[in-house]
JSON list of C-alpha atoms in Angstrom, two decimals:
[
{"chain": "A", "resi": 1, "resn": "UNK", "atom": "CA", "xyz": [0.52, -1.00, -18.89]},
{"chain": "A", "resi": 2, "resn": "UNK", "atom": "CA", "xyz": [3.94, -3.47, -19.12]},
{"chain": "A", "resi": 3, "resn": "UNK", "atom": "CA", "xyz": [6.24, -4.80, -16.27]},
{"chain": "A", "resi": 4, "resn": "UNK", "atom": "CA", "xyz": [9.47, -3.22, -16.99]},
{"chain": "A", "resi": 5, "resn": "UNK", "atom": "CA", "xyz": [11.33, -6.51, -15.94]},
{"chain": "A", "resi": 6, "resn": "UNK", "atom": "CA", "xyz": [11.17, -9.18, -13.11]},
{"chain": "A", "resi": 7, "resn": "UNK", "atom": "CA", "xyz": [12.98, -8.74, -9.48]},
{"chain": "A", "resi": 8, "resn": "UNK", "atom": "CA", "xyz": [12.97, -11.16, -6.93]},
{"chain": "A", "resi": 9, "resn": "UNK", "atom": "CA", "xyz": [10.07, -10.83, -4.56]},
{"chain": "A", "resi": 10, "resn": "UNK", "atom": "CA", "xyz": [8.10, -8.70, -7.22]},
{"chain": "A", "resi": 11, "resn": "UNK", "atom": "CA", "xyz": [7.93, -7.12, -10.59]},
{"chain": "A", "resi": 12, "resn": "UNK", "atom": "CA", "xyz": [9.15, -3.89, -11.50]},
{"chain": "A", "resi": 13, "resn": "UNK", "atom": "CA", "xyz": [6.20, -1.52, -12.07]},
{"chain": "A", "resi": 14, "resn": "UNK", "atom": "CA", "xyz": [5.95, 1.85, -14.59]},
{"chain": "A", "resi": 15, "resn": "UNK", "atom": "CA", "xyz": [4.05, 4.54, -12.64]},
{"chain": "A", "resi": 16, "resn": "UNK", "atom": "CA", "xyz": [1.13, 4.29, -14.81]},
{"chain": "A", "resi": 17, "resn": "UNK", "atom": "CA", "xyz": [0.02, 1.09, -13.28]},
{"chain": "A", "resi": 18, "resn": "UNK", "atom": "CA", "xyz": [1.34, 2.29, -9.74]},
{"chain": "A", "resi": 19, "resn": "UNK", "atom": "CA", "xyz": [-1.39, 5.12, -9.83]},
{"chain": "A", "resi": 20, "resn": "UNK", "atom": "CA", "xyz": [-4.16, 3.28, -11.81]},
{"chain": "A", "resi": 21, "resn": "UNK", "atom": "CA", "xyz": [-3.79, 0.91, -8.94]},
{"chain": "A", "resi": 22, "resn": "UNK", "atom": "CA", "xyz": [-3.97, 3.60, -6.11]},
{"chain": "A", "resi": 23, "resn": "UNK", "atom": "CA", "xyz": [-6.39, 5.95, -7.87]},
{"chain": "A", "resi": 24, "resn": "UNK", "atom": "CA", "xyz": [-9.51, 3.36, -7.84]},
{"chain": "A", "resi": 25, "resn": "UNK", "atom": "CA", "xyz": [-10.76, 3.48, -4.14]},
{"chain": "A", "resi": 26, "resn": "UNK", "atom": "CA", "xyz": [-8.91, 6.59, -2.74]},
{"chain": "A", "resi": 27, "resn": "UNK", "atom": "CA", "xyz": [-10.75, 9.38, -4.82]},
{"chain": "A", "resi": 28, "resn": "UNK", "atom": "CA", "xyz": [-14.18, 7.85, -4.76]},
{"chain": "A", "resi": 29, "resn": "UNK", "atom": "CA", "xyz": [-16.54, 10.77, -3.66]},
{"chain": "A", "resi": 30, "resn": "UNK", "atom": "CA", "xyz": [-18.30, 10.11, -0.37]},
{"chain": "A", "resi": 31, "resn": "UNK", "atom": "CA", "xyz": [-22.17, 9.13, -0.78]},
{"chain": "A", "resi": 32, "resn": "UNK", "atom": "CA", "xyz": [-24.85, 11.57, -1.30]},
{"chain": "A", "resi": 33, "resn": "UNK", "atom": "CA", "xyz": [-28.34, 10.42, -0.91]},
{"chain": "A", "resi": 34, "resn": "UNK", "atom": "CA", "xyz": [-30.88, 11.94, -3.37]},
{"chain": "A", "resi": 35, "resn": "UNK", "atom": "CA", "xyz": [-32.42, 15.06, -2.44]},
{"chain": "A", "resi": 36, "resn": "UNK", "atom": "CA", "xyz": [-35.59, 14.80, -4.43]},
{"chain": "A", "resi": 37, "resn": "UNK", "atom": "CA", "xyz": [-37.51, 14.75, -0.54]},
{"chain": "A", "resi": 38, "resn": "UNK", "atom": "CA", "xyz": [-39.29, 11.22, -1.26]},
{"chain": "A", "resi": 39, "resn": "UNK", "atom": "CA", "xyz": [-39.36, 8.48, 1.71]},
{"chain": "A", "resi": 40, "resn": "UNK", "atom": "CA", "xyz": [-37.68, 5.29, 0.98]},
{"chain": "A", "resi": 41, "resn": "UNK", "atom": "CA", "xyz": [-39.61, 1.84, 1.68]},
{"chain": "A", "resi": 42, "resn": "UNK", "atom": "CA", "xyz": [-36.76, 0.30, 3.00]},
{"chain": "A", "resi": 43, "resn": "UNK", "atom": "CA", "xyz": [-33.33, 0.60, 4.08]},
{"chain": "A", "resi": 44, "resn": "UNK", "atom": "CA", "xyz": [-30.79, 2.76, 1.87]},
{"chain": "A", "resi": 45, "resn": "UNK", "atom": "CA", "xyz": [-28.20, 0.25, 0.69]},
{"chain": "A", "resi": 46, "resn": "UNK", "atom": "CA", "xyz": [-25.98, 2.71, -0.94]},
{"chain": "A", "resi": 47, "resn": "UNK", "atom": "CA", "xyz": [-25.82, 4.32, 2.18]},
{"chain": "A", "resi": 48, "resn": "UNK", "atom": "CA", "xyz": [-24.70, 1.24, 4.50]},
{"chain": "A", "resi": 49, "resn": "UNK", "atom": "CA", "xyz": [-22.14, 0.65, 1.69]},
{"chain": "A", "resi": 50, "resn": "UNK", "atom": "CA", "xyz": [-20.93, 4.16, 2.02]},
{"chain": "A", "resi": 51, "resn": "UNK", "atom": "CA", "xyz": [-20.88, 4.05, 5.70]},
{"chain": "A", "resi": 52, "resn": "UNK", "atom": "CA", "xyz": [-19.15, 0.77, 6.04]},
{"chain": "A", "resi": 53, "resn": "UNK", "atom": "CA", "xyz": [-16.58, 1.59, 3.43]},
{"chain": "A", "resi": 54, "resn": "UNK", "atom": "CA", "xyz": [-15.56, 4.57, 5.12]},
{"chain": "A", "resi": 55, "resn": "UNK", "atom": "CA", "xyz": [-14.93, 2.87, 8.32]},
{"chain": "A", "resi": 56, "resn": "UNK", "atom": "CA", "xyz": [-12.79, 0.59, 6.30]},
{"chain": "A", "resi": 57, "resn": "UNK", "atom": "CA", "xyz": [-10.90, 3.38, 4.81]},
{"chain": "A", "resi": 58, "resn": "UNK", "atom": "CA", "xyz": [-10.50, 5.23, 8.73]},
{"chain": "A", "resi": 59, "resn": "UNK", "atom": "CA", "xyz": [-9.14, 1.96, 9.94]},
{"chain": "A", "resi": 60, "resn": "UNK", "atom": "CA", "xyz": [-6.52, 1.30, 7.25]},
{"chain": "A", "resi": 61, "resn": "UNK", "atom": "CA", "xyz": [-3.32, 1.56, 9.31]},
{"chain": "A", "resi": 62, "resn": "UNK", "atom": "CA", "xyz": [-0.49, 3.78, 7.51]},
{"chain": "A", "resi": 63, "resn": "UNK", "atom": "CA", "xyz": [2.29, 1.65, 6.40]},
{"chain": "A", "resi": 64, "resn": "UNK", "atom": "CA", "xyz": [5.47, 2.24, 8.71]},
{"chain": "A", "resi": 65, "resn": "UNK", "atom": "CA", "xyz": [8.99, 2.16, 6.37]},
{"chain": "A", "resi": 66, "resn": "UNK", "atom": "CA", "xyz": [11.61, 0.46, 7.59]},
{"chain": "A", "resi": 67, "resn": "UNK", "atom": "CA", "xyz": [15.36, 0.57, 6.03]},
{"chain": "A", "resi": 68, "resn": "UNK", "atom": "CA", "xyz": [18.70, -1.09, 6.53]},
{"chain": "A", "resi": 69, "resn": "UNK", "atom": "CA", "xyz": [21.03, 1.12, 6.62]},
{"chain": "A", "resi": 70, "resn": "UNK", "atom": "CA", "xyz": [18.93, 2.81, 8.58]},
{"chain": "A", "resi": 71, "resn": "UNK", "atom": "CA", "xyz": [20.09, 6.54, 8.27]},
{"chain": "A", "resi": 72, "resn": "UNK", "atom": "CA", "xyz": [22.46, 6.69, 5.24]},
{"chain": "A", "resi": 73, "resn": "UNK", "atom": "CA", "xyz": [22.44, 4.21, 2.33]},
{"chain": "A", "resi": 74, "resn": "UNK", "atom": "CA", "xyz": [25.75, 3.68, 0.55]},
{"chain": "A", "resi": 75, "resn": "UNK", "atom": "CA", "xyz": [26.68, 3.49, -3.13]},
{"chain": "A", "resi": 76, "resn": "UNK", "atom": "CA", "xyz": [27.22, -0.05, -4.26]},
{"chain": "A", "resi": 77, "resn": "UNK", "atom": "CA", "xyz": [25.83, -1.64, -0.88]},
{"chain": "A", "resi": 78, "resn": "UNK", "atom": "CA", "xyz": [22.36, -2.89, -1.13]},
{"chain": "A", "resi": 79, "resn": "UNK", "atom": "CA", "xyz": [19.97, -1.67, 1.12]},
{"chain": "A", "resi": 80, "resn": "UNK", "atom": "CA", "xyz": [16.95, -3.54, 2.03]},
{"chain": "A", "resi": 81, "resn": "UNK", "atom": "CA", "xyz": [13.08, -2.65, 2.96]},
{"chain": "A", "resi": 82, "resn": "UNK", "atom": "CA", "xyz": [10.23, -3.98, 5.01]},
{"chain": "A", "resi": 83, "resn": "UNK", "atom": "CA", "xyz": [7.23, -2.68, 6.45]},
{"chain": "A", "resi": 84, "resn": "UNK", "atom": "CA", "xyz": [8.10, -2.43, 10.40]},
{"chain": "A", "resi": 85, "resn": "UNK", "atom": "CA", "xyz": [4.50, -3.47, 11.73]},
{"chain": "A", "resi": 86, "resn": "UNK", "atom": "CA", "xyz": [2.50, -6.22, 9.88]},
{"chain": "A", "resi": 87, "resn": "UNK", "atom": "CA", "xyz": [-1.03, -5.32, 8.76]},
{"chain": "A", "resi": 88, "resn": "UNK", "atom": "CA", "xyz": [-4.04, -7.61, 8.62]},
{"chain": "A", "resi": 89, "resn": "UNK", "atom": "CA", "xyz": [-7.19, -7.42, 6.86]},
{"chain": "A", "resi": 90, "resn": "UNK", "atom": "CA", "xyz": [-10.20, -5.24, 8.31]},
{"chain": "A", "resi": 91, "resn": "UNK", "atom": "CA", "xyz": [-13.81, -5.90, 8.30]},
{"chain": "A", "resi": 92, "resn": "UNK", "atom": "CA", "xyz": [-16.23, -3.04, 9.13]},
{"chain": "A", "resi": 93, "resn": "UNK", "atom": "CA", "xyz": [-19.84, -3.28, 9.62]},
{"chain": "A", "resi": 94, "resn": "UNK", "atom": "CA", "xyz": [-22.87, -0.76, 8.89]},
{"chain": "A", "resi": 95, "resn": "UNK", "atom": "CA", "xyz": [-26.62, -2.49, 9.95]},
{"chain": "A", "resi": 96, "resn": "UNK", "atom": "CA", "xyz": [-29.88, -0.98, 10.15]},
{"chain": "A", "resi": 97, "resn": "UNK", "atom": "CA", "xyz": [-33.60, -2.49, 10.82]},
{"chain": "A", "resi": 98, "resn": "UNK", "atom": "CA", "xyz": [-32.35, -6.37, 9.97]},
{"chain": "A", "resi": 99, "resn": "UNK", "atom": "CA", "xyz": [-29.83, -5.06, 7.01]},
{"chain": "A", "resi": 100, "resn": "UNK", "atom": "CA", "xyz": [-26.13, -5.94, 7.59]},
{"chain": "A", "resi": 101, "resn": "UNK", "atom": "CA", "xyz": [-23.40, -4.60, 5.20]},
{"chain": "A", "resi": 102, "resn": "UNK", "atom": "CA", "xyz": [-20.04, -5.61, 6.11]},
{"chain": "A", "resi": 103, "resn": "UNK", "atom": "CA", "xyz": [-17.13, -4.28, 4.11]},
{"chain": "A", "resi": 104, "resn": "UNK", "atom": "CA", "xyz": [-13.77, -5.79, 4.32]},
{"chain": "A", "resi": 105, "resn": "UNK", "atom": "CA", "xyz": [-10.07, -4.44, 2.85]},
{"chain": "A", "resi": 106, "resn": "UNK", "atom": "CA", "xyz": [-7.22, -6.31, 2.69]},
{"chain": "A", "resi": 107, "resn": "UNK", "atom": "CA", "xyz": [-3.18, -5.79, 1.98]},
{"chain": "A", "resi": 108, "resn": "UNK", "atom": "CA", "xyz": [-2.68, -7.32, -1.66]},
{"chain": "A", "resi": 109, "resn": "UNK", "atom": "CA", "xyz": [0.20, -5.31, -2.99]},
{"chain": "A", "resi": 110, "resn": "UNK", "atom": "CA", "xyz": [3.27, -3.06, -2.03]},
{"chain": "A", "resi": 111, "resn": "UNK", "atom": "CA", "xyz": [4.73, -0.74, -4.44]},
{"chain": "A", "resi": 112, "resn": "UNK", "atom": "CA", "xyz": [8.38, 0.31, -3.02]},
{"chain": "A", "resi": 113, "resn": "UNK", "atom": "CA", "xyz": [9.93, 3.26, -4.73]},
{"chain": "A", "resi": 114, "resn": "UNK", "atom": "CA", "xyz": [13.47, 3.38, -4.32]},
{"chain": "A", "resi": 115, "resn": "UNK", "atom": "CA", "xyz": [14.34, 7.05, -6.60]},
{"chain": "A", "resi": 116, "resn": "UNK", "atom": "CA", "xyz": [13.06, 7.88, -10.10]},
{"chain": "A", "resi": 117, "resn": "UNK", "atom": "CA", "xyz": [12.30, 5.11, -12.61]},
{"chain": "A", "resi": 118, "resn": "UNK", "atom": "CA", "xyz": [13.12, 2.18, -9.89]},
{"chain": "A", "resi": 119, "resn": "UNK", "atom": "CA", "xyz": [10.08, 0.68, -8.87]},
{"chain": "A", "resi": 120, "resn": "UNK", "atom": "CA", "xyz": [9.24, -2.39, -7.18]},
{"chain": "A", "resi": 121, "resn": "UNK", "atom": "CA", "xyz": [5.89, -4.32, -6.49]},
{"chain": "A", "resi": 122, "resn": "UNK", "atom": "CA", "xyz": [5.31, -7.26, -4.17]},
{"chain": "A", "resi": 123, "resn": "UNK", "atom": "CA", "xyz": [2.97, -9.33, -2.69]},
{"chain": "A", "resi": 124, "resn": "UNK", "atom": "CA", "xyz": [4.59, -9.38, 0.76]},
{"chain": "A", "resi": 125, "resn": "UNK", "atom": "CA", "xyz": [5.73, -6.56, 3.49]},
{"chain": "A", "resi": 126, "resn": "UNK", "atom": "CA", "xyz": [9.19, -7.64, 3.06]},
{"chain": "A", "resi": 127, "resn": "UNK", "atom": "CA", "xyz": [11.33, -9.70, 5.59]},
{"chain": "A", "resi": 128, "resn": "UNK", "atom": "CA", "xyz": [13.49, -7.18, 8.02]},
{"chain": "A", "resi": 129, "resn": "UNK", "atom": "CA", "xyz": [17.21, -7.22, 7.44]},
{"chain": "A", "resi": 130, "resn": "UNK", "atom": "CA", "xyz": [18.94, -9.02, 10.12]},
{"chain": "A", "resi": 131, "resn": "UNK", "atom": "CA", "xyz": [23.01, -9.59, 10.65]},
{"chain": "A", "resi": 132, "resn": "UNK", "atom": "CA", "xyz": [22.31, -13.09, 10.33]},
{"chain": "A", "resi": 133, "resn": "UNK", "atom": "CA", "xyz": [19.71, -12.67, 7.30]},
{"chain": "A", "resi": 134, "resn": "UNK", "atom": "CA", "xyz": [19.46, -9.97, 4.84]},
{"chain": "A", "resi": 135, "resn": "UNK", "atom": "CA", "xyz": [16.39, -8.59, 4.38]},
{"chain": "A", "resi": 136, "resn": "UNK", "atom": "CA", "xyz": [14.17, -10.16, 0.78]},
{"chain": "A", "resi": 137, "resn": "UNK", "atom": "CA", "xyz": [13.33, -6.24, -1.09]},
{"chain": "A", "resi": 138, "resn": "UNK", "atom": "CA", "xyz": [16.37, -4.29, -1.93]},
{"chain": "A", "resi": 139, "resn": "UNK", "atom": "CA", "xyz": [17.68, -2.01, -4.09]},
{"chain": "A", "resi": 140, "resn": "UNK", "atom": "CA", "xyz": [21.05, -0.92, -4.85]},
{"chain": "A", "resi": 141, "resn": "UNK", "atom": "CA", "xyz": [22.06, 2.96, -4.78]},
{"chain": "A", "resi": 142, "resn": "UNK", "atom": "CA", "xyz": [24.67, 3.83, -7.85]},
{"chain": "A", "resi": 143, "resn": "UNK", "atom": "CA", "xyz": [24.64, 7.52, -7.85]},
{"chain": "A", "resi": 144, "resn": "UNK", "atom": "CA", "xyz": [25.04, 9.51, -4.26]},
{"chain": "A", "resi": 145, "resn": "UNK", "atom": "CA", "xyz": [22.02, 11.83, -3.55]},
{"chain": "A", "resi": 146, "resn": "UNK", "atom": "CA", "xyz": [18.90, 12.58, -1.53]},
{"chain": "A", "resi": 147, "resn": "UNK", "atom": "CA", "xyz": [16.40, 10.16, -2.62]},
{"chain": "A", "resi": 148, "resn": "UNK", "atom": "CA", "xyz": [12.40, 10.22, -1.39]},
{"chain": "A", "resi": 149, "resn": "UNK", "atom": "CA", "xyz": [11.65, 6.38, -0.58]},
{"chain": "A", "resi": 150, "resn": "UNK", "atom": "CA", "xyz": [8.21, 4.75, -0.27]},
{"chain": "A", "resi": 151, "resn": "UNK", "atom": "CA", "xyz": [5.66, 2.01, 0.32]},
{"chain": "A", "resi": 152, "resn": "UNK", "atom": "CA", "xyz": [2.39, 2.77, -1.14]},
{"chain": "A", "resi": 153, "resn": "UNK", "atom": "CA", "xyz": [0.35, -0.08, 0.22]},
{"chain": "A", "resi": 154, "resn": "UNK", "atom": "CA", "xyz": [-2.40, -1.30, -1.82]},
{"chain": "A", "resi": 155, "resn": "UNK", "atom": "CA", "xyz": [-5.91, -2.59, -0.57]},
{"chain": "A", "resi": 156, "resn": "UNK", "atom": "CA", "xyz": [-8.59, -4.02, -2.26]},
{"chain": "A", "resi": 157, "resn": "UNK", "atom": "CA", "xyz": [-11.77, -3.94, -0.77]},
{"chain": "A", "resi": 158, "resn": "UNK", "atom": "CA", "xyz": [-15.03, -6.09, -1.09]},
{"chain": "A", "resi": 159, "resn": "UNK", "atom": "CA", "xyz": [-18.90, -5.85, 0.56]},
{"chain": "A", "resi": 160, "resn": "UNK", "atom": "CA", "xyz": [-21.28, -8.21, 1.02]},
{"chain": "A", "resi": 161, "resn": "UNK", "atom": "CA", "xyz": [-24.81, -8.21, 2.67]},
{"chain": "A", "resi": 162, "resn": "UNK", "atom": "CA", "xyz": [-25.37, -10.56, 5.32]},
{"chain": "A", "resi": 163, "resn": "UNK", "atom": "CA", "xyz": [-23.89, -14.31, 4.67]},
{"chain": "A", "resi": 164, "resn": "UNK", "atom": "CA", "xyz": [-24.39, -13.20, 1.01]},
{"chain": "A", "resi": 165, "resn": "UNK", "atom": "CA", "xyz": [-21.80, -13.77, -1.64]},
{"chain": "A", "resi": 166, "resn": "UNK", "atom": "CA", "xyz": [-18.69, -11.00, -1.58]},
{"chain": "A", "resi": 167, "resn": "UNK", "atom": "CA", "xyz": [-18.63, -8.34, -3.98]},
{"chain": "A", "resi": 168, "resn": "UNK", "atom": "CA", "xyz": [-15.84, -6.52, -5.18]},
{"chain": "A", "resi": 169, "resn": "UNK", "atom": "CA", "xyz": [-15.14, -2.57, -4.19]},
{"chain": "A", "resi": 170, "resn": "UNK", "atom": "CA", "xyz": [-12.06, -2.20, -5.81]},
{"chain": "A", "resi": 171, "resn": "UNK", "atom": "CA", "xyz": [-8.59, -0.90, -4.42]},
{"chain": "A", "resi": 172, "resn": "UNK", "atom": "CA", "xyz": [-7.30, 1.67, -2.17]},
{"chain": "A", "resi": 173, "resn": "UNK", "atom": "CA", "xyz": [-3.69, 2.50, -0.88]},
{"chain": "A", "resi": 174, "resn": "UNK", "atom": "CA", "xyz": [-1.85, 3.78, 2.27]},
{"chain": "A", "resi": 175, "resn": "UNK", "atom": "CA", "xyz": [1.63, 5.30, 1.80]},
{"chain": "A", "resi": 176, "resn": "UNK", "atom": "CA", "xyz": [4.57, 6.11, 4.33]},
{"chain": "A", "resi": 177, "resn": "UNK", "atom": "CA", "xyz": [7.73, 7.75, 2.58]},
{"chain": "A", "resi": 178, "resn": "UNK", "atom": "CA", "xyz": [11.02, 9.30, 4.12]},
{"chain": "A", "resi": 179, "resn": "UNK", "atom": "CA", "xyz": [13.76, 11.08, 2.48]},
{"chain": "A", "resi": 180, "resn": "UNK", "atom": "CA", "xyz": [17.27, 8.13, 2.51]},
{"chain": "A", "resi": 181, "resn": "UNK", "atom": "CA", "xyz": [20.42, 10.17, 1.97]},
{"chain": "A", "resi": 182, "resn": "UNK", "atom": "CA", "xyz": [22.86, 7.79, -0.08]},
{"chain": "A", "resi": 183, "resn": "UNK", "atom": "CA", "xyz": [26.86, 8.84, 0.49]},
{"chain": "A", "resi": 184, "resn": "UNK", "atom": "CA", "xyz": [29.33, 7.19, -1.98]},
{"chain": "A", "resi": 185, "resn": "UNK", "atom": "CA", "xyz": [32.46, 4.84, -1.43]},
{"chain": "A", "resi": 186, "resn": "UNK", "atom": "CA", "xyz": [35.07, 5.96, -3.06]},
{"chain": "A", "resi": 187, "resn": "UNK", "atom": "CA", "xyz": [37.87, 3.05, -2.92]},
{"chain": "A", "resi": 188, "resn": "UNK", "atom": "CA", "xyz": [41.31, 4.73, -2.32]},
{"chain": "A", "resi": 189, "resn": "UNK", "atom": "CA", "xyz": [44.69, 2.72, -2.78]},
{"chain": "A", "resi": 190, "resn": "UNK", "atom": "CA", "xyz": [47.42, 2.60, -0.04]},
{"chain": "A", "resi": 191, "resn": "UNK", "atom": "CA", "xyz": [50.49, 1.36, 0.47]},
{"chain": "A", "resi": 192, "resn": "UNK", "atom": "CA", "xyz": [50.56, -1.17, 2.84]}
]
């Protein structure tokens, strides 16, 4: 997978690493203890995992999109993006007879998609566009259209039993999109 180019405030992504990114967590199957009708000794791990990790997953807040302009974009006019709540890390815990399994997810990447072939990833939620400050994620519109815009944010996840070292889970991803009509200036010459 290869950056197609550097942006300030992230790296321009191809899709392939967008969706080997968001693939890893999200379409994990959910946990199936064996049937084979044997009782266990002690406490099913796999199942504490699964149980914590899926209270991870149900708390993961949905991005919210936010744009400037915020119901037309124009041709030639940058608009900007941000996220319009901030999201913090969430820890979820699954315990039974002395066993603790805490699982834990937090925001480490935001892939904006702006229309086709114009990706950007970042680290941050983006700072909102002010009149004072412009906002730090844009994009600039060349061709008029109806474009669907996104933020597909990405979580990885880790587990740990107890005060025991962390362990990595991997990644999952949240995603809020809208459709951003873009209208076109058209500079006319007058006579003044």
């Amino acid at each position: 997978v290869r950056a197609a180019g550097r942006h300030p405030g992230g790296v321009s992504v191809t899709t392939s690493l967008s969706e080997a990114i968001g693939d890893c967590i999200r379409t994990l199957p959910g946990y199936n203890p064996p049937e084979d009708g044997r009782r266990r000794r002690g406490p099913d791990l796999g199942a504490l995992l699964w149980s914590a990790l899926d209270e991870v997953r149900r708390l993961a807040p949905q991005p919210r999109l936010a744009i400037a302009p915020g119901r037309i974009g124009l041709t030639g006019l940058e608009s900007y993006f941000w996220l319009a709540e901030p999201v913090a890390p969430i820890t979820a815990t699954a315990a039974v007879r002395g066993i603790r399994v805490i699982a834990e997810a937090a925001p480490a990447h935001y892939l904006w998609r702006f229309e086709p072939d114009a990706d950007l990833m970042t680290h941050d939620p983006g700072r909102p566009w002010t009149e004072s400050r412009p906002g730090n994620i844009g994009h600039t519109y060349e061709t008029k259209g109806h474009y669907d815009v996104s933020v597909e944010l990405v979580w990885t996840a880790r587990w740990r039993i107890g005060t025991r070292p962390w362990r990595d889970l991997g990644f999952f991803s949240t995603v809020d999109s809208r459709p951003y009509p873009v209208q076109e200036i058209v500079p006319v010459l007058t006579q003044g």
